[in-house]
XYZ file of C-alpha atoms in Angstrom:
673
model
C 123.921 123.813 88.523
C 123.565 120.963 85.853
C 121.303 118.081 85.982
C 122.456 114.549 84.682
C 120.141 112.496 82.368
C 122.553 109.921 82.203
C 121.564 106.729 84.150
C 124.617 106.948 86.797
C 122.479 107.099 89.518
C 119.785 105.047 88.797
C 118.611 102.185 91.266
C 118.561 98.565 90.005
C 114.760 98.937 89.149
C 115.451 101.920 86.946
C 118.472 100.025 85.220
C 116.150 97.117 84.400
C 113.311 99.599 83.299
C 115.460 101.786 81.148
C 117.011 98.588 79.690
C 113.173 97.292 78.643
C 112.944 100.765 77.113
C 115.823 100.433 74.733
C 118.459 102.481 77.012
C 121.729 101.492 77.993
C 123.875 102.161 81.119
C 126.527 100.616 83.394
C 126.772 100.408 87.094
C 127.958 98.059 89.640
C 125.430 97.193 92.710
C 126.683 96.311 96.171
C 124.398 94.491 98.599
C 124.019 96.465 101.564
C 125.671 95.005 104.717
C 123.737 97.233 107.081
C 120.797 99.151 106.854
C 120.960 102.629 105.258
C 121.746 105.516 107.986
C 118.491 106.962 109.584
C 119.280 109.963 107.292
C 118.908 108.493 104.322
C 115.275 108.017 104.939
C 114.763 111.317 106.557
C 116.542 113.728 104.074
C 114.404 115.919 101.673
C 114.041 114.453 98.235
C 116.340 115.890 95.803
C 113.093 116.293 93.367
C 109.979 117.105 94.641
C 108.006 117.590 91.441
C 108.820 118.041 87.723
C 106.902 119.331 84.961
C 107.710 120.099 81.147
C 106.953 123.196 79.225
C 103.747 123.235 76.726
C 106.504 123.382 73.877
C 108.715 120.769 75.457
C 111.672 123.135 75.320
C 111.886 123.524 79.306
C 111.457 121.343 82.302
C 110.888 123.063 86.021
C 111.733 121.156 88.880
C 111.113 121.965 92.523
C 114.229 121.302 94.664
C 115.123 121.714 98.402
C 117.375 124.693 99.277
C 118.496 125.673 102.396
C 115.536 126.786 104.640
C 112.894 126.336 101.890
C 112.878 125.037 98.380
C 113.460 126.754 94.998
C 112.123 126.218 91.161
C 114.883 125.359 88.790
C 114.242 126.025 85.219
C 116.208 123.325 82.777
C 116.833 122.966 79.044
C 114.933 119.686 78.248
C 117.577 118.339 75.974
C 120.620 119.230 77.590
C 119.961 119.455 81.242
C 121.437 122.949 81.704
C 120.180 125.269 84.258
C 118.327 128.142 82.171
C 116.980 129.984 85.778
C 115.641 129.793 89.261
C 112.709 130.936 91.381
C 113.492 131.551 95.017
C 110.826 133.496 97.199
C 113.114 133.855 99.998
C 113.938 131.727 103.442
C 111.501 129.436 105.106
C 109.219 129.761 101.803
C 108.331 126.346 99.748
C 106.974 125.895 96.406
C 103.969 124.315 97.084
C 102.876 123.778 93.377
C 103.764 125.249 89.863
C 102.064 125.466 86.663
C 103.120 126.349 82.904
C 101.154 129.418 81.907
C 102.927 129.477 78.810
C 105.978 128.290 77.176
C 108.060 130.881 78.828
C 105.968 131.996 82.116
C 105.189 130.107 85.244
C 102.490 130.449 88.038
C 103.405 129.315 91.493
C 101.830 128.799 94.813
C 103.890 129.163 97.796
C 103.750 127.457 101.222
C 105.548 128.249 104.599
C 106.167 126.428 108.137
C 104.386 128.290 110.751
C 105.152 127.518 114.036
C 103.079 124.449 115.340
C 102.909 122.767 111.868
C 104.125 119.430 110.794
C 104.899 120.563 107.215
C 104.711 123.851 105.409
C 101.265 125.170 104.780
C 100.181 126.968 101.562
C 100.137 130.701 102.230
C 97.725 131.459 99.751
C 100.209 133.699 97.590
C 100.536 133.323 94.008
C 103.997 134.287 92.201
C 105.116 134.160 88.771
C 108.577 134.136 86.881
C 109.856 133.901 83.299
C 111.579 130.432 82.370
C 115.130 132.395 82.805
C 113.930 133.559 86.619
C 113.354 137.125 85.040
C 110.665 139.122 86.014
C 109.699 137.336 89.060
C 106.428 138.925 90.231
C 104.327 138.159 93.401
C 100.756 138.634 92.106
C 98.426 137.722 94.881
C 99.251 137.561 98.763
C 100.123 139.553 102.035
C 103.906 139.486 101.032
C 103.332 141.060 97.766
C 103.876 144.486 99.213
C 107.163 143.519 100.778
C 110.708 143.727 99.590
C 112.483 140.593 100.165
C 116.497 140.843 100.814
C 118.206 138.679 97.965
C 115.569 138.228 95.775
C 114.181 140.119 92.600
C 110.659 140.220 93.260
C 108.727 143.470 92.282
C 106.536 145.312 94.834
C 102.921 144.996 94.441
C 99.666 145.660 96.456
C 99.534 143.470 99.538
C 96.633 141.564 100.605
C 95.234 139.636 103.222
C 93.539 136.971 100.873
C 94.373 133.241 100.322
C 94.220 132.531 96.548
C 94.415 129.439 94.815
C 94.883 128.602 90.826
C 91.691 126.493 89.193
C 92.883 126.236 85.578
C 95.228 128.165 83.221
C 92.843 129.484 80.286
C 93.323 128.042 76.880
C 92.327 130.996 74.698
C 95.344 133.224 75.201
C 98.753 132.739 76.957
C 99.265 133.888 80.660
C 95.816 133.730 81.720
C 94.480 131.822 84.856
C 91.568 131.567 86.740
C 91.923 131.687 90.528
C 90.066 131.436 93.631
C 90.337 134.197 96.319
C 89.103 134.004 99.757
C 89.440 136.390 102.614
C 92.445 135.245 104.803
C 90.595 135.694 108.172
C 87.354 134.401 106.865
C 88.411 131.095 105.127
C 86.149 128.198 105.381
C 83.672 130.546 106.679
C 82.593 132.709 103.487
C 82.604 131.497 99.919
C 85.500 132.236 97.762
C 85.196 134.559 94.557
C 86.645 133.240 91.173
C 88.606 135.615 89.228
C 90.286 135.905 86.053
C 94.275 136.625 86.662
C 96.492 138.106 84.125
C 99.944 136.487 84.875
C 101.857 139.296 83.359
C 100.649 142.094 85.137
C 98.449 140.744 88.119
C 95.269 142.449 87.098
C 92.282 140.791 88.287
C 88.596 140.576 87.366
C 85.766 138.956 89.272
C 83.799 136.324 87.253
C 81.826 134.487 89.897
C 81.070 133.728 93.678
C 81.137 130.172 95.082
C 77.590 128.744 95.950
C 79.510 126.990 98.837
C 82.181 127.202 101.317
C 85.373 125.166 101.294
C 85.002 124.655 97.544
C 87.000 122.903 94.629
C 85.902 124.238 91.033
C 86.008 122.614 87.605
C 86.410 123.800 84.237
C 85.718 122.568 80.741
C 88.117 122.617 77.884
C 87.265 126.178 76.833
C 88.136 127.540 80.337
C 84.203 128.101 81.506
C 83.626 127.645 84.974
C 81.454 124.863 85.409
C 81.189 122.915 88.804
C 81.651 123.993 92.127
C 81.724 121.426 94.867
C 82.224 121.682 98.748
C 80.982 121.224 102.501
C 78.790 123.660 104.311
C 78.774 124.238 107.743
C 77.226 120.969 108.542
C 79.725 119.004 106.558
C 77.361 117.911 103.872
C 78.923 117.657 100.229
C 77.156 119.846 97.983
C 77.574 119.990 94.163
C 76.389 122.926 92.034
C 76.782 123.376 88.209
C 76.169 126.256 85.356
C 76.095 125.825 81.933
C 78.483 128.154 79.295
C 77.694 131.641 79.774
C 75.564 131.230 82.344
C 75.730 133.267 85.646
C 73.662 131.614 88.083
C 74.494 128.038 89.739
C 72.214 125.188 89.835
C 72.404 122.683 92.600
C 73.104 119.305 91.395
C 73.017 117.421 94.794
C 72.739 118.141 98.453
C 74.038 115.522 100.403
C 71.686 116.747 103.422
C 68.675 116.176 101.285
C 69.680 113.112 99.378
C 71.910 111.340 101.612
C 74.377 110.744 98.789
C 77.851 112.440 97.961
C 78.400 113.421 94.633
C 81.707 114.898 93.371
C 82.515 116.088 89.803
C 85.814 114.748 88.410
C 85.700 115.872 84.797
C 84.379 115.839 81.445
C 83.998 113.239 78.633
C 86.332 113.673 75.734
C 83.462 115.157 73.623
C 82.409 117.391 76.363
C 78.719 116.372 76.762
C 79.254 114.318 79.864
C 80.611 114.554 83.228
C 82.299 111.895 85.455
C 81.007 111.850 88.937
C 82.159 109.889 92.030
C 78.797 108.930 93.831
C 78.493 107.081 97.087
C 76.261 104.272 97.821
C 73.978 103.492 100.793
C 76.422 100.379 101.298
C 79.808 99.538 100.046
C 82.267 101.387 97.936
C 81.538 104.495 95.845
C 80.592 104.236 91.973
C 81.706 106.282 89.121
C 78.728 107.720 87.391
C 78.411 109.342 83.721
C 75.968 112.472 83.964
C 74.364 113.635 80.483
C 74.995 117.045 80.562
C 72.091 117.886 78.313
C 69.423 115.615 80.270
C 70.843 115.128 83.586
C 70.640 111.642 83.480
C 73.129 109.498 85.328
C 74.737 106.254 84.642
C 76.902 104.151 86.656
C 80.155 103.440 84.568
C 82.388 101.648 87.312
C 81.959 100.406 90.791
C 84.508 97.840 92.230
C 83.224 95.129 94.638
C 85.438 96.546 97.774
C 87.293 99.737 96.909
C 86.408 103.209 96.328
C 87.583 104.701 92.971
C 90.916 106.413 93.814
C 90.529 109.234 91.298
C 90.568 109.973 87.511
C 92.867 109.440 84.613
C 92.840 112.345 82.982
C 93.990 112.958 78.926
C 97.445 114.275 78.610
C 96.089 118.049 77.837
C 94.164 117.562 81.071
C 90.891 118.595 79.331
C 88.900 115.127 79.790
C 88.900 112.146 81.852
C 89.477 108.446 80.102
C 89.724 106.101 83.129
C 89.769 105.607 86.642
C 92.837 105.142 89.046
C 91.847 102.112 91.264
C 93.249 99.991 94.082
C 92.345 96.075 93.981
C 94.092 96.456 96.409
C 97.294 97.124 94.417
C 97.123 100.117 92.415
C 95.613 99.629 89.002
C 93.694 101.246 86.397
C 90.319 101.371 84.369
C 89.639 102.593 80.777
C 86.087 103.773 79.632
C 87.228 103.152 76.183
C 90.158 100.326 76.068
C 91.058 101.250 72.304
C 91.530 105.125 73.188
C 94.826 106.132 72.248
C 96.178 107.506 75.326
C 94.728 104.068 77.094
C 97.184 102.202 74.737
C 99.675 104.716 75.858
C 99.317 103.760 79.363
C 99.040 100.265 78.664
C 102.499 100.422 77.485
C 103.638 102.423 80.144
C 102.448 100.316 82.843
C 103.925 96.902 80.945
C 107.393 98.933 80.872
C 107.183 99.713 84.786
C 105.456 96.389 85.928
C 105.430 96.529 89.539
C 105.308 100.407 90.106
C 102.574 102.725 90.269
C 102.677 105.194 87.456
C 101.636 108.955 87.190
C 101.915 111.353 84.315
C 102.699 114.580 85.996
C 102.590 116.927 82.892
C 102.957 116.536 78.886
C 103.911 118.769 75.996
C 100.711 120.491 74.530
C 100.692 117.985 71.269
C 101.065 115.148 73.831
C 104.156 113.920 72.211
C 106.700 113.927 75.544
C 105.196 113.162 79.222
C 106.865 113.439 82.482
C 106.424 110.068 84.108
C 106.751 109.376 87.753
C 107.096 105.926 88.916
C 107.437 104.469 92.533
C 106.443 101.187 94.416
C 106.780 99.956 97.978
C 110.239 99.741 97.623
C 111.197 102.179 95.422
C 110.511 106.151 96.603
C 109.957 107.175 92.884
C 111.764 108.351 89.987
C 111.046 110.544 87.107
C 111.471 109.622 83.256
C 110.724 111.728 80.287
C 108.763 109.616 77.873
C 108.853 110.169 74.134
C 105.632 109.020 72.853
C 106.660 108.485 69.395
C 109.778 106.491 69.797
C 108.716 104.780 72.952
C 111.916 105.614 74.902
C 112.587 107.024 78.375
C 115.238 109.250 79.673
C 115.704 109.021 83.371
C 115.857 112.313 84.984
C 115.925 112.136 88.857
C 115.156 110.105 91.890
C 113.388 110.742 95.111
C 115.544 109.042 98.070
C 118.727 108.723 95.538
C 120.797 107.393 98.592
C 118.166 104.567 99.104
C 118.512 101.386 97.113
C 115.109 99.751 96.439
C 116.868 96.216 95.895
C 117.646 96.577 99.896
C 114.173 97.833 101.144
C 111.315 96.115 102.737
C 108.215 94.731 100.602
C 104.743 95.082 101.562
C 101.898 92.910 100.954
C 98.000 92.966 101.314
C 96.363 91.027 104.143
C 92.950 90.406 105.074
C 91.012 89.095 108.053
C 87.491 89.131 109.731
C 86.829 90.885 112.689
C 84.946 89.679 115.320
C 81.613 90.948 114.370
C 82.291 89.380 110.622
C 83.516 92.420 109.000
C 86.271 91.956 106.214
C 88.991 94.011 107.233
C 92.177 95.176 104.968
C 95.499 95.462 105.947
C 99.376 95.636 105.167
C 102.221 93.512 106.416
C 105.689 94.870 105.913
C 108.200 92.310 106.477
C 112.090 92.864 107.294
C 113.987 92.457 103.795
C 114.524 88.537 103.281
C 112.678 87.544 106.491
C 110.006 84.655 106.420
C 106.784 85.664 107.984
C 107.231 83.464 110.957
C 107.650 84.165 114.949
C 108.777 88.262 114.089
C 109.016 90.869 116.421
C 105.785 92.928 115.190
C 104.764 96.548 115.508
C 101.234 97.205 115.044
C 100.965 100.564 113.492
C 97.339 102.160 113.330
C 97.113 105.231 110.915
C 95.980 108.944 112.191
C 92.941 110.850 111.017
C 91.348 108.599 111.682
C 88.202 109.244 109.385
C 88.561 108.782 105.717
C 92.205 108.097 106.017
C 93.741 104.812 104.790
C 97.204 103.066 104.710
C 98.094 102.201 100.902
C 100.527 100.365 99.209
C 103.521 102.504 98.514
C 106.810 103.658 99.750
C 107.026 104.882 103.623
C 109.919 105.990 105.144
C 109.008 105.184 108.541
C 107.949 101.612 107.882
C 110.987 101.205 106.286
C 113.226 102.317 108.983
C 111.496 99.768 111.186
C 111.483 96.842 108.817
C 114.960 97.211 107.573
C 116.123 96.861 111.213
C 114.008 93.687 111.719
C 110.547 94.498 112.568
C 107.587 93.303 110.872
C 105.085 96.058 110.709
C 101.353 95.675 110.524
C 99.091 98.441 109.326
C 95.097 98.018 109.507
C 92.396 100.096 107.844
C 89.904 99.743 110.445
C 86.390 100.915 110.209
C 86.368 104.584 109.954
C 89.339 104.337 107.301
C 88.556 105.898 104.015
C 88.538 103.916 100.551
C 85.646 101.348 101.287
C 82.545 103.612 101.014
C 80.878 106.211 102.882
C 79.227 103.500 105.215
C 82.561 102.191 106.102
C 83.672 105.638 107.357
C 80.469 106.456 109.231
C 80.663 102.696 110.797
C 83.584 104.144 112.845
C 81.910 107.530 114.291
C 81.406 107.304 118.027
C 83.651 104.406 118.061
C 86.985 105.365 119.217
C 88.193 103.126 121.944
C 85.381 100.853 120.969
C 84.708 98.814 117.559
C 87.688 100.916 116.012
C 89.821 99.705 118.902
C 88.652 96.257 118.781
C 89.481 96.137 114.768
C 93.253 96.532 115.889
C 92.943 94.024 118.558
C 91.612 91.495 116.207
C 94.362 92.315 113.863
C 96.948 91.621 116.045
C 95.413 88.129 117.123
C 95.255 87.273 113.425
C 98.822 87.919 113.261
C 99.677 85.782 116.250
C 97.307 83.147 114.997
C 98.847 83.017 111.577
C 102.148 82.439 113.126
C 103.784 85.884 112.018
C 104.350 87.499 115.306
C 105.970 86.332 118.394
C 103.422 86.659 120.753
C 105.927 87.927 123.450
C 107.261 90.693 121.048
C 104.697 92.767 120.019
C 104.513 96.394 120.278
C 101.473 98.783 119.412
C 102.709 102.368 117.745
C 101.009 105.232 116.135
C 100.987 108.922 115.723
C 97.921 111.399 116.314
C 94.800 109.016 116.478
C 97.282 106.124 115.821
C 98.642 107.371 119.431
C 95.566 107.315 121.123
C 94.738 103.704 119.532
C 98.000 102.352 120.996
C 97.697 103.671 124.412
C 93.975 102.606 124.099
C 95.432 99.290 122.967
C 97.676 99.035 125.911
C 94.760 99.978 128.442
C 92.307 97.545 126.978
C 94.517 94.497 126.231
C 97.125 94.523 128.824
C 98.589 91.173 128.248
C 98.349 91.256 124.273
C 101.250 93.903 123.873
C 104.619 94.120 125.449
C 104.932 98.033 125.016
C 103.185 101.049 123.449
C 104.149 104.206 121.686
C 102.356 107.474 121.262
C 103.650 110.256 118.661
C 101.520 113.817 118.896
C 98.614 111.946 120.810
C 95.416 112.528 121.768
C 94.636 110.965 125.155
C 91.931 113.107 126.920
C 88.839 113.255 124.606
C 86.698 115.786 126.411
C 89.695 118.021 127.154
C 91.043 117.505 123.333
C 87.560 118.488 121.865
C 87.513 122.043 123.899
C 90.997 122.826 122.545
C 91.551 121.169 118.827
C 92.466 124.090 116.624
C 89.068 123.432 114.249
C 87.050 123.521 117.335
C 85.865 127.401 117.112
C 84.687 126.959 113.592
C 81.100 125.837 113.312
C 81.737 122.937 110.953
C 84.228 121.893 113.203
C 82.123 121.686 116.150
C 79.566 119.787 114.057
C 81.969 117.301 113.084
C 83.339 116.620 116.717
C 79.991 116.089 117.748
C 78.771 113.634 114.911
C 82.245 111.837 114.794
C 83.697 111.781 118.426
C 80.300 112.380 120.328
C 79.731 113.902 123.677
C 78.984 111.237 126.025
C 81.072 108.830 127.947
C 84.418 110.217 126.890
C 86.117 109.648 130.110
C 85.513 105.918 129.376
C 87.568 105.976 126.272
C 90.249 108.306 127.296
C 93.640 106.580 127.877
C 94.429 109.372 130.515
C 91.848 107.963 132.569
C 92.932 104.493 132.247
C 96.504 104.417 132.883
C 96.166 102.377 135.760
C 95.085 99.515 133.369
C 98.433 99.897 131.503
C 100.619 97.293 132.369
C 103.757 97.840 129.828
C 106.368 100.279 128.878
C 104.992 103.336 127.269
C 107.184 106.008 125.022
C 105.422 109.451 124.311
C 106.454 112.120 122.230
C 105.325 115.524 121.174
C 105.830 118.953 119.704
C 105.342 121.769 121.891
C 103.670 124.076 119.610
C 101.158 121.082 118.334
C 97.478 122.959 117.667
C 96.015 119.743 116.573
C 96.886 117.655 119.510
C 97.954 120.119 122.036
C 101.189 119.080 124.022
C 99.277 119.078 127.270
C 97.804 115.904 126.055
C 101.000 114.173 126.371
C 101.990 115.804 129.346
C 98.856 114.673 131.198
C 99.191 110.984 129.807
C 102.949 110.889 131.188
C 101.635 112.239 134.412
C 98.640 109.889 134.746
C 101.221 106.848 133.925
C 103.881 108.370 136.235
C 101.052 108.414 139.017
C 100.296 104.613 138.057
C 103.732 103.477 138.298
C 103.873 102.615 134.474
C 107.436 102.936 132.994
C 107.170 106.094 130.678
C 109.742 107.964 128.523
C 108.928 111.020 126.693
C 110.500 113.125 124.174
C 109.486 116.957 123.654
C 110.320 119.033 120.596
C 110.479 122.666 120.978
C 109.289 124.575 117.887
C 107.636 121.435 116.593
C 104.075 120.962 115.757
C 101.666 117.879 114.579
C 104.838 116.003 113.634
C 108.323 116.846 112.949
C 109.866 119.164 110.278
C 113.326 119.493 111.173
C 115.761 116.367 110.195
C 117.699 116.447 113.223
C 114.389 116.046 115.404
C 113.299 113.305 112.902
C 116.458 111.591 113.679
C 116.379 112.126 117.133
C 112.846 110.694 117.206
C 113.293 107.666 115.425
C 116.852 106.988 117.209
C 115.026 106.910 120.649
C 111.918 104.991 119.381
C 114.158 102.104 117.950
C 116.164 102.095 121.077
C 112.721 101.659 122.993
C 111.784 98.890 120.656
C 114.889 97.177 120.805
C 114.578 97.367 124.720
C 111.059 95.722 124.610
C 110.655 93.710 121.789
C 114.443 93.515 120.330
C 114.501 92.503 116.963
C 117.973 90.682 117.357
C 119.235 92.366 113.808
C 122.779 92.155 113.165
C 124.581 93.172 110.096
C 125.030 90.775 107.119
C 128.234 90.229 105.385
C 128.893 92.509 102.315
C 128.352 90.629 99.040
C 128.528 92.516 95.849
C 126.105 91.834 93.019
C 126.244 92.816 89.377
C 123.862 95.298 87.536
């Protein structure tokens, strides 16, 4: 296997970018006569992640293989393959880290029956850069020899483990959190020192809270633990270097505030915290570790901070990722050398979201990932001194960004005066006028939000002539704690009103053809779609629900996390226990007057298939036209490319029948580079 660094497979966007960065390439681009085949949107990406070794000599890339994925190690200069790691059939590379210049630490994932995507298994492996000495260090599979691999046999454990940090004082040592497999989310994790060469572990601490994340300082000292207790209240704990006892910094149940530690200042004297407010978006605070004094250093008028921008060595936080509503950045010290580096990257890759996946130990070379609403994503090797970038690979390589649909931010006010954000994706080249519209509520629903970026499902609809409207209705994340709580116990009520108001806004603005509007979503989005059809029988021409919840009372007794105490508390607080029949589509089928499309996975644990079956039966009794699609072996979403193809083919046929876009192929016109 050889990976080519030449720009022969660059998108038009990448061609422009590398030209701006001083590189040259030649390629002729032909305009699309028809939308790309569905397969091109649904096939697995050639590259999932790419990271560079501390000395810059090697690259590691996670790539799909038949029935799983593998880690491929390459020579940075030549692109020649040096080795690979493959744990076995059905296993995926969940994440990986360079533990030294020549050895990697790997966490695995596996698709279990009923899961939409592979789930981390809690196993940890290690391998050399040439693929030698591939060793399972932690996990239940460690005691089994896998056919076709070179994995050595170690002691099997029924535990779930995850790396916290690679320790800086010596190569080949990491901190990991370890939890009993059968007691995850109910018992606190232990934090252990792991020898990556031999797999030996030494216990260092026990977490003071369940479901915890941990933060270490530049010297590798364990400093913060943060997690949610059984009442779903966020706790933040701290301990100083050399200390064994944890000190409670904040308990949401006592203060009403959420605090989450991001990382340390460059001098190590302070820590940045994301802090909720009584109303409006979260802020970023700087806490002096010596005095405990906290000072607000960043807060956007409407949007929560997205997350920290870390220094290239990963030891400190230098800024904030933000949405305004498009992706942006804010630096605490605009003159910091790495802030200046970021500015140059953002200028070169204008119109794209930029991320640094990894960098060499000296910060001289970084792996940069760029993406946009029309570009699935591209990897570059960026040389800090020369300011040059080499294109390494692309996601969605068969998709030409020039022929994709663009997404723009929209805003409207709800009937009760709440400012509401949304995203409008238009068919390529179409004006926002009298279009067939798909209103597309997101799943979750709480704490989830629709954001700007490449979305294959949206592109499938838009490139075939449909406008798509997404809405961050109350309950969505990204707008502060109070905005999330405003959606509690509002399933089918105020949350639904927000979607109705959004639809009417699109009509009033002339964007949507009033006769050709369908509402479609998955999970909670499926619930909202059927509720929309029931509550507004004259507003939508059709409704489609995928892996949905339609009977709230029955669902709350069978959902997969209901058996856990924190899950029961969450359902009580977020969904409620009274009046569920009045806001369950399965009991409102007679109010639905338009055709319905339903789909589900037969092994879904989050929204059991019985929910869809009961909805279908209720619609049939009410003599509502309904077509259904069930997938054996699938869960809360579809993993198989074949099943995804079938789903989108039938969904498109349903839309074409009821709100047909009238899309027709355009003539082929060649265009230059």
